[in-house]
């Protein structure tokens, strides 16, 4: 919807889960405030969801009901579709294409859709003069898409690093505070509703990867690339590593990183040792945070709720207001969509960083010599080394941190360690993130 057409924004909302219900609540509860800010009334005309009978805590009786979301685009009065279905393909993709091809605005909270099809959708939006917005897709209530696309638009972005998954941050926080194993905390988080029944997307880093791909696209003006994004989750984090992290002055966080380096653009998702003095280290429980570094502005940090009804619906409604105010005059990724070039991120083996390695080894003479020999063979320089007490499973733990080195050298060193007779289990490696 172009700015000049604006008399009334008429919405079709697809998906009435927690966020959908939250959007209805804000739009009805703040109708006057939203009309004042939008510069026109914003009216819900239709809704679509699978189950009509479910009580969602909102009165939906005044709205047309569609069983099939894509049919809403046939209603000529509706000029903006709000998609809260989720999934990179299927009904969400169909709806997005149908809406934009008819020149209707499209607001979504769907990170998988934007990370996978963002460029194609942005091109259709531009061709049809339609607005595409996805603030709620990344870090829920934190306005990070606006920050990158507008507030920091004067800067070349050097890097974006974030805690982008509340479930993982909640689990890591409780593991640290209570000294519990990952699986114990996960089970409890599921019981309390902090983690989904199928938590794979969250704990294996896939949710963070989608968000990171979108942030990289916004930051560097590139086509989102989810295919080549090295992704590791938090399943393998052990309480002993959290303890060693503390001793060494770090806290373990699952990070999404998109960084300009000498080698090119690096994107990666993995648990990392974050220096305790860095702002991201202090972000606990289900809170999200994003740090953006721009060449003129320096470091900026954004902290808030990354999920949940109110925060996510707040971002969706902000996008709706934005469409009313600006129509399609502001490109979805901050640059003309045709200029969103594909890119291949720097392979993780070429990442230059410092590393934490934990080994469980036999407690006998000569072990340290074997370990240091393996490091020397791969030209990996040790920054610090610790040995404390005995491991409960037998042997002792040796923990070391390295000086700056290429990840390929670390992988080769870990291979050497694995082949040593004195090494009793697969070594643990964590990247140390410099801030
Ligand atoms: N499941 C996500 C989280 C929120 O735990 O943060 C939606 O992206």
Coordinates of C-alpha atoms and ligand atoms in Angstrom, one line a residue:
X1 CA 0.0 0.0 0.0
X2 CA 1.6 3.3 -1.1
X3 CA 1.6 6.2 1.4
X4 CA -0.8 8.2 -0.8
X5 CA -3.6 5.5 -0.9
X6 CA -3.9 5.6 2.8
X7 CA -7.4 6.0 4.1
X8 CA -7.7 3.0 6.3
X9 CA -5.5 0.0 6.9
X10 CA -7.6 -3.1 6.6
X11 CA -5.9 -6.3 7.9
X12 CA -6.2 -10.0 7.4
X13 CA -4.4 -11.9 10.2
X14 CA -3.2 -15.4 9.4
X15 CA -2.3 -17.5 12.5
X16 CA -3.9 -17.0 15.9
X17 CA -1.4 -18.5 18.2
X18 CA 0.1 -16.6 21.1
X19 CA 1.4 -13.8 18.9
X20 CA -1.7 -13.6 16.8
X21 CA -3.9 -13.2 19.8
X22 CA -1.4 -10.6 21.2
X23 CA -1.7 -8.6 17.9
X24 CA -5.5 -8.6 18.2
X25 CA -5.2 -7.4 21.8
X26 CA -2.9 -4.5 21.0
X27 CA -4.8 -3.4 17.9
X28 CA -8.1 -3.4 19.8
X29 CA -6.8 -2.2 23.2
X30 CA -4.7 0.6 21.6
X31 CA -6.9 1.5 18.7
X32 CA -6.8 5.3 19.2
X33 CA -3.1 5.4 19.9
X34 CA -2.4 3.3 16.9
X35 CA -4.6 5.4 14.6
X36 CA -2.9 8.5 15.8
X37 CA 0.5 7.1 15.1
X38 CA -0.4 5.4 11.9
X39 CA -2.2 8.5 10.6
X40 CA -5.3 6.5 9.7
X41 CA -7.6 3.9 11.3
X42 CA -6.3 0.3 11.4
X43 CA -9.0 -2.3 11.2
X44 CA -9.0 -6.0 11.4
X45 CA -11.3 -7.4 8.8
X46 CA -10.5 -11.1 8.7
X47 CA -8.6 -13.8 10.5
X48 CA -7.5 -17.3 9.7
X49 CA -6.4 -20.2 11.8
X50 CA -6.9 -24.0 11.8
X51 CA -9.1 -24.3 14.9
X52 CA -12.2 -22.0 15.1
X53 CA -13.3 -23.3 18.5
X54 CA -10.3 -22.6 20.6
X55 CA -10.6 -19.9 23.2
X56 CA -7.8 -17.4 22.6
X57 CA -8.8 -14.9 25.1
X58 CA -9.9 -12.4 22.5
X59 CA -13.2 -11.7 20.8
X60 CA -12.9 -12.7 17.2
X61 CA -16.7 -12.6 16.4
X62 CA -16.6 -9.4 14.4
X63 CA -14.0 -10.7 11.9
X64 CA -14.5 -12.8 8.8
X65 CA -13.1 -16.3 9.3
X66 CA -11.0 -18.1 6.7
X67 CA -10.0 -21.7 7.0
X68 CA -7.5 -21.2 4.2
X69 CA -5.3 -18.2 4.9
X70 CA -4.4 -17.6 1.2
X71 CA -8.1 -17.0 0.4
X72 CA -7.9 -13.7 2.4
X73 CA -6.0 -12.1 -0.4
X74 CA -9.2 -12.3 -2.5
X75 CA -10.9 -9.8 -0.3
X76 CA -10.2 -6.4 -2.1
X77 CA -10.8 -4.4 1.0
X78 CA -7.9 -6.1 2.8
X79 CA -4.7 -4.1 2.0
X80 CA -2.3 -5.7 4.6
X81 CA -1.8 -9.3 5.4
X82 CA -0.2 -10.2 8.8
X83 CA 1.4 -13.7 8.7
X84 CA 1.9 -15.5 12.0
X85 CA 1.7 -19.1 10.7
X86 CA 5.5 -19.8 10.6
X87 CA 7.6 -22.2 8.5
X88 CA 9.8 -21.4 5.5
X89 CA 7.5 -22.9 2.9
X90 CA 3.9 -24.3 2.7
X91 CA 1.0 -22.0 3.7
X92 CA 3.2 -19.1 4.8
X93 CA 5.1 -18.9 1.6
X94 CA 2.0 -19.3 -0.5
X95 CA 0.3 -16.5 1.5
X96 CA 3.3 -14.1 1.2
X97 CA 3.5 -14.6 -2.6
X98 CA -0.2 -14.2 -3.1
X99 CA -0.4 -11.1 -1.0
X100 CA 2.6 -9.3 -2.5
X101 CA 1.6 -10.3 -6.1
X102 CA -1.7 -8.5 -5.5
X103 CA 0.1 -5.4 -4.2
X104 CA -1.0 -6.0 -0.6
X105 CA 1.3 -5.1 2.3
X106 CA 2.8 -8.1 4.1
X107 CA 4.0 -8.1 7.7
X108 CA 5.4 -11.3 9.2
X109 CA 7.1 -12.7 12.3
X110 CA 8.4 -15.6 10.3
X111 CA 12.2 -15.9 10.4
X112 CA 12.4 -19.1 8.4
X113 CA 10.4 -17.6 5.6
X114 CA 12.5 -14.4 5.4
X115 CA 15.9 -16.2 5.9
X116 CA 14.9 -18.6 3.0
X117 CA 12.9 -16.5 0.6
X118 CA 13.5 -12.9 1.7
X119 CA 15.1 -11.6 -1.4
X120 CA 12.5 -13.0 -3.8
X121 CA 9.7 -11.6 -1.6
X122 CA 11.4 -8.2 -1.4
X123 CA 11.7 -8.1 -5.2
X124 CA 8.0 -9.0 -5.6
X125 CA 7.1 -6.3 -3.0
X126 CA 9.0 -3.7 -4.9
X127 CA 7.6 -4.7 -8.3
X128 CA 4.1 -4.5 -7.0
X129 CA 4.6 -1.4 -4.9
X130 CA 3.8 -3.3 -1.7
X131 CA 5.4 -3.1 1.7
X132 CA 7.2 -6.1 3.3
X133 CA 8.1 -5.9 7.0
X134 CA 9.6 -8.5 9.4
X135 CA 10.7 -6.8 12.6
X136 CA 9.2 -9.5 14.8
X137 CA 11.3 -12.2 13.0
X138 CA 14.4 -11.3 14.9
X139 CA 14.7 -10.9 18.7
X140 CA 11.0 -10.4 19.3
X141 CA 10.4 -7.1 20.9
X142 CA 13.8 -5.6 20.2
X143 CA 13.6 -3.2 17.2
X144 CA 16.8 -4.5 15.7
X145 CA 15.6 -4.6 12.1
X146 CA 14.7 -0.9 12.3
X147 CA 18.0 -0.2 14.1
X148 CA 20.0 -1.8 11.2
X149 CA 17.8 -0.5 8.4
X150 CA 17.3 3.0 9.6
X151 CA 18.9 4.1 12.9
X152 CA 22.4 2.9 11.8
X153 CA 22.0 3.5 8.1
X154 CA 24.9 6.0 8.0
X155 CA 27.4 3.3 9.0
X156 CA 29.3 0.5 7.4
X157 CA 28.4 -2.3 9.7
X158 CA 31.4 -4.2 11.0
X159 CA 29.6 -6.8 12.9
X160 CA 26.4 -8.0 14.6
X161 CA 26.5 -10.4 17.4
X162 CA 23.6 -11.5 19.5
X163 CA 21.9 -13.8 22.0
X164 CA 18.9 -14.5 19.8
X165 CA 17.3 -17.5 21.4
X166 CA 15.6 -17.1 24.8
X167 CA 15.2 -20.8 25.3
X168 CA 18.9 -21.5 25.0
X169 CA 19.8 -18.5 27.2
X170 CA 17.3 -19.6 29.8
X171 CA 18.8 -23.1 29.8
X172 CA 22.4 -21.9 30.0
X173 CA 21.5 -19.5 32.8
X174 CA 19.9 -22.3 34.9
X175 CA 22.8 -24.7 34.2
X176 CA 25.1 -22.0 35.5
X177 CA 23.1 -20.9 38.5
X178 CA 22.1 -24.4 39.6
X179 CA 25.0 -26.5 38.4
X180 CA 22.6 -28.8 36.5
X181 CA 23.0 -30.9 33.4
X182 CA 21.6 -29.7 30.1
X183 CA 19.0 -32.5 29.9
X184 CA 17.7 -31.8 33.4
X185 CA 17.2 -28.1 32.7
X186 CA 15.7 -28.8 29.3
X187 CA 13.1 -31.2 30.8
X188 CA 12.2 -28.6 33.5
X189 CA 12.1 -25.8 30.9
X190 CA 9.6 -27.9 28.8
X191 CA 7.5 -28.5 31.9
X192 CA 7.4 -24.7 32.6
X193 CA 6.7 -23.8 29.0
X194 CA 10.0 -22.1 28.4
X195 CA 11.0 -24.8 25.8
X196 CA 8.8 -26.3 23.1
X197 CA 7.8 -30.0 23.3
X198 CA 10.1 -30.4 20.2
X199 CA 12.9 -28.1 21.2
X200 CA 15.2 -29.0 18.3
X201 CA 14.9 -25.7 16.4
X202 CA 15.9 -23.8 19.5
X203 CA 18.6 -25.9 21.2
X204 CA 20.3 -27.0 18.0
X205 CA 20.8 -23.4 16.9
X206 CA 18.5 -23.4 13.9
X207 CA 16.3 -20.6 15.2
X208 CA 19.4 -18.5 15.9
X209 CA 20.7 -19.3 12.4
X210 CA 17.6 -18.0 10.7
X211 CA 17.8 -14.8 12.7
X212 CA 21.5 -14.5 12.1
X213 CA 21.0 -14.9 8.3
X214 CA 18.5 -12.1 8.4
X215 CA 20.7 -9.8 10.5
X216 CA 23.7 -10.5 8.1
X217 CA 21.5 -9.5 5.1
X218 CA 20.4 -6.3 6.8
X219 CA 23.9 -5.5 8.0
X220 CA 25.8 -6.1 4.8
X221 CA 23.1 -5.6 2.1
X222 CA 23.3 -9.2 0.9
X223 CA 20.8 -11.9 0.1
X224 CA 20.0 -13.9 3.2
X225 CA 22.1 -17.1 3.2
X226 CA 20.9 -19.8 5.5
X227 CA 22.4 -22.7 3.5
X228 CA 26.0 -21.9 4.3
X229 CA 25.7 -20.9 7.9
X230 CA 27.7 -23.1 10.3
X231 CA 25.4 -23.9 13.1
X232 CA 26.0 -25.6 16.5
X233 CA 23.6 -25.7 19.4
X234 CA 24.0 -26.2 23.2
X235 CA 23.3 -29.9 23.7
X236 CA 27.0 -30.6 24.3
X237 CA 27.6 -28.0 27.0
X238 CA 28.5 -29.6 30.3
X239 CA 28.3 -28.0 33.7
X240 CA 32.1 -28.5 34.0
X241 CA 32.7 -26.2 31.0
X242 CA 30.5 -23.6 32.6
X243 CA 32.6 -23.8 35.8
X244 CA 35.9 -23.6 33.9
X245 CA 34.5 -20.6 31.9
X246 CA 33.7 -18.8 35.2
X247 CA 37.2 -19.6 36.5
X248 CA 38.8 -18.2 33.3
X249 CA 36.6 -15.0 33.3
X250 CA 34.0 -16.0 30.7
X251 CA 30.3 -17.0 30.5
X252 CA 29.0 -19.5 27.9
X253 CA 26.4 -18.0 25.6
X254 CA 24.8 -19.2 22.3
X255 CA 25.8 -16.5 19.8
X256 CA 24.6 -15.6 16.3
X257 CA 27.5 -13.8 14.6
X258 CA 27.7 -11.9 11.3
X259 CA 31.0 -10.2 11.0
X260 CA 33.0 -8.5 8.4
X261 CA 36.6 -9.9 8.4
X262 CA 39.7 -9.5 6.2
X263 CA 38.7 -12.8 4.5
X264 CA 35.0 -11.8 3.8
X265 CA 31.7 -12.1 5.7
X266 CA 31.7 -14.6 8.5
X267 CA 28.4 -15.9 9.7
X268 CA 28.3 -18.6 12.5
X269 CA 26.1 -19.8 15.3
X270 CA 27.7 -21.6 18.2
X271 CA 28.1 -21.6 21.9
X272 CA 31.0 -19.2 22.8
X273 CA 33.0 -18.1 25.8
X274 CA 32.0 -14.5 26.2
X275 CA 34.3 -12.3 28.5
X276 CA 32.4 -11.6 31.7
X277 CA 33.0 -7.8 31.1
X278 CA 31.2 -7.8 27.8
X279 CA 27.6 -6.5 27.8
X280 CA 26.3 -9.8 26.2
X281 CA 27.7 -11.8 29.2
X282 CA 25.3 -10.1 31.6
X283 CA 22.2 -11.0 29.6
X284 CA 20.5 -13.8 31.6
X285 CA 17.4 -16.0 31.5
X286 CA 15.2 -15.8 28.4
X287 CA 16.3 -12.2 27.5
X288 CA 17.8 -11.5 24.1
X289 CA 20.5 -9.0 23.2
X290 CA 22.2 -7.8 20.1
X291 CA 25.4 -5.8 19.8
X292 CA 26.0 -3.9 16.5
X293 CA 29.2 -2.3 15.7
X294 CA 29.2 0.4 13.0
X295 CA 32.3 2.3 11.7
X296 CA 31.1 5.7 12.9
X297 CA 28.7 4.9 15.7
X298 CA 31.0 2.3 17.4
X299 CA 29.3 -0.4 19.5
X300 CA 25.6 -0.2 20.3
X301 CA 23.6 -2.8 22.3
X302 CA 20.0 -3.6 22.3
X303 CA 18.4 -5.8 25.1
X304 CA 14.9 -7.0 25.7
X305 CA 12.4 -9.8 25.4
X306 CA 13.0 -11.9 22.3
X307 CA 9.8 -14.0 22.5
X308 CA 6.4 -14.1 24.1
X309 CA 3.0 -12.6 23.3
X310 CA 3.4 -9.0 24.3
X311 CA 7.0 -8.3 23.0
X312 CA 6.5 -10.1 19.7
X313 CA 3.1 -8.6 19.0
X314 CA 4.6 -5.2 19.9
X315 CA 7.0 -5.6 17.0
X316 CA 4.3 -6.9 14.6
X317 CA 2.1 -3.9 15.4
X318 CA 5.0 -1.5 15.0
X319 CA 5.5 -2.9 11.5
X320 CA 1.8 -2.4 10.8
X321 CA 2.0 1.3 11.9
X322 CA 5.2 1.6 9.7
X323 CA 3.3 0.4 6.7
X324 CA 0.5 2.9 7.3
X325 CA 3.0 5.7 7.6
X326 CA 5.5 4.9 4.9
X327 CA 3.9 2.3 2.6
X328 CA 6.6 0.7 0.5
X329 CA 8.9 3.7 0.4
X330 CA 11.4 2.1 2.7
X331 CA 13.0 -1.1 1.3
X332 CA 12.6 -4.2 3.4
X333 CA 16.3 -5.0 3.7
X334 CA 17.3 -1.3 3.6
X335 CA 18.6 -1.4 0.0
X336 CA 17.0 -2.0 -3.4
X337 CA 16.2 -5.7 -3.4
X338 CA 17.9 -6.3 -6.8
X339 CA 21.2 -5.3 -5.2
X340 CA 21.0 -8.0 -2.5
X341 CA 23.9 -10.1 -4.0
X342 CA 24.3 -13.7 -3.0
X343 CA 27.4 -14.3 -0.9
X344 CA 29.3 -17.3 0.5
X345 CA 30.4 -16.8 4.1
X346 CA 34.0 -17.4 4.9
X347 CA 34.3 -21.2 5.8
X348 CA 34.5 -21.7 9.5
X349 CA 38.0 -23.4 9.1
X350 CA 39.3 -20.0 8.2
X351 CA 37.9 -18.3 11.3
X352 CA 40.7 -16.7 13.2
X353 CA 40.1 -16.8 16.9
X354 CA 41.1 -18.1 20.3
X355 CA 39.9 -21.3 21.7
X356 CA 39.1 -23.3 24.9
X357 CA 39.8 -27.0 24.8
X358 CA 39.0 -29.5 27.6
X359 CA 40.5 -32.9 27.6
X360 CA 40.0 -35.8 29.9
X361 CA 43.2 -37.7 30.1
X362 CA 45.0 -40.4 32.1
X363 CA 46.7 -39.2 35.2
X364 CA 50.3 -40.3 34.5
X365 CA 53.6 -38.9 33.5
X366 CA 54.3 -37.9 29.9
X367 CA 50.7 -36.9 29.2
X368 CA 51.4 -33.2 29.2
X369 CA 54.3 -33.7 26.9
X370 CA 52.1 -35.6 24.4
X371 CA 49.5 -32.8 24.5
X372 CA 52.0 -30.0 24.1
X373 CA 53.7 -31.9 21.2
X374 CA 50.3 -32.1 19.4
X375 CA 49.8 -28.4 19.8
X376 CA 53.3 -27.6 18.6
X377 CA 52.9 -29.8 15.5
X378 CA 49.9 -27.7 14.5
X379 CA 51.7 -24.5 15.5
X380 CA 48.9 -23.7 18.1
X381 CA 50.2 -21.5 20.9
X382 CA 48.9 -22.0 24.4
X383 CA 47.7 -19.0 26.3
X384 CA 46.9 -20.8 29.6
X385 CA 46.6 -24.3 30.9
X386 CA 44.8 -25.7 34.0
X387 CA 44.6 -29.0 35.7
X388 CA 42.3 -29.4 38.7
X389 CA 41.6 -32.5 40.7
X390 CA 40.1 -35.7 39.2
X391 CA 37.3 -36.2 36.8
X392 CA 34.4 -38.2 38.3
X393 CA 34.5 -40.6 35.3
X394 CA 38.2 -41.2 35.8
X395 CA 41.4 -39.5 34.8
X396 CA 41.9 -35.7 35.1
X397 CA 40.7 -32.7 33.1
X398 CA 43.2 -30.6 31.4
X399 CA 41.9 -27.3 30.2
X400 CA 43.7 -24.9 27.9
X401 CA 43.1 -21.7 26.0
X402 CA 45.0 -20.7 22.9
X403 CA 46.4 -17.6 21.4
X404 CA 44.9 -16.4 18.1
X405 CA 44.9 -19.2 15.5
X406 CA 43.0 -20.4 12.4
X407 CA 40.2 -22.9 13.2
X408 CA 41.7 -25.4 10.7
X409 CA 44.7 -25.7 13.1
X410 CA 42.4 -26.3 16.0
X411 CA 40.5 -29.0 14.1
X412 CA 43.8 -30.7 13.2
X413 CA 45.0 -30.5 16.8
X414 CA 41.8 -32.0 18.1
X415 CA 42.2 -34.9 15.6
X416 CA 45.7 -35.4 17.0
X417 CA 44.4 -35.3 20.6
X418 CA 41.7 -37.9 19.7
X419 CA 44.3 -40.3 18.5
X420 CA 46.5 -40.0 21.7
X421 CA 46.2 -43.1 24.0
X422 CA 46.2 -40.8 27.0
X423 CA 43.0 -38.9 25.9
X424 CA 40.0 -40.7 27.3
X425 CA 37.1 -39.0 25.5
X426 CA 36.4 -36.7 22.5
X427 CA 37.9 -33.3 23.4
X428 CA 35.5 -30.4 24.0
X429 CA 36.2 -27.2 22.1
X430 CA 34.6 -23.9 22.5
X431 CA 35.4 -20.7 20.6
X432 CA 36.3 -17.6 22.7
X433 CA 34.6 -14.5 21.3
X434 CA 36.6 -11.3 21.5
X435 CA 34.7 -8.1 22.3
Ligands
LIG1 N1 11.9 -19.9 20.2 C1 12.5 -18.6 20.2 C2 13.3 -18.4 21.5 C3 11.5 -17.4 20.1 O1 13.3 -19.3 22.4 O2 13.8 -17.3 21.7 C4 11.0 -17.2 18.7 O3 12.0 -17.0 17.8

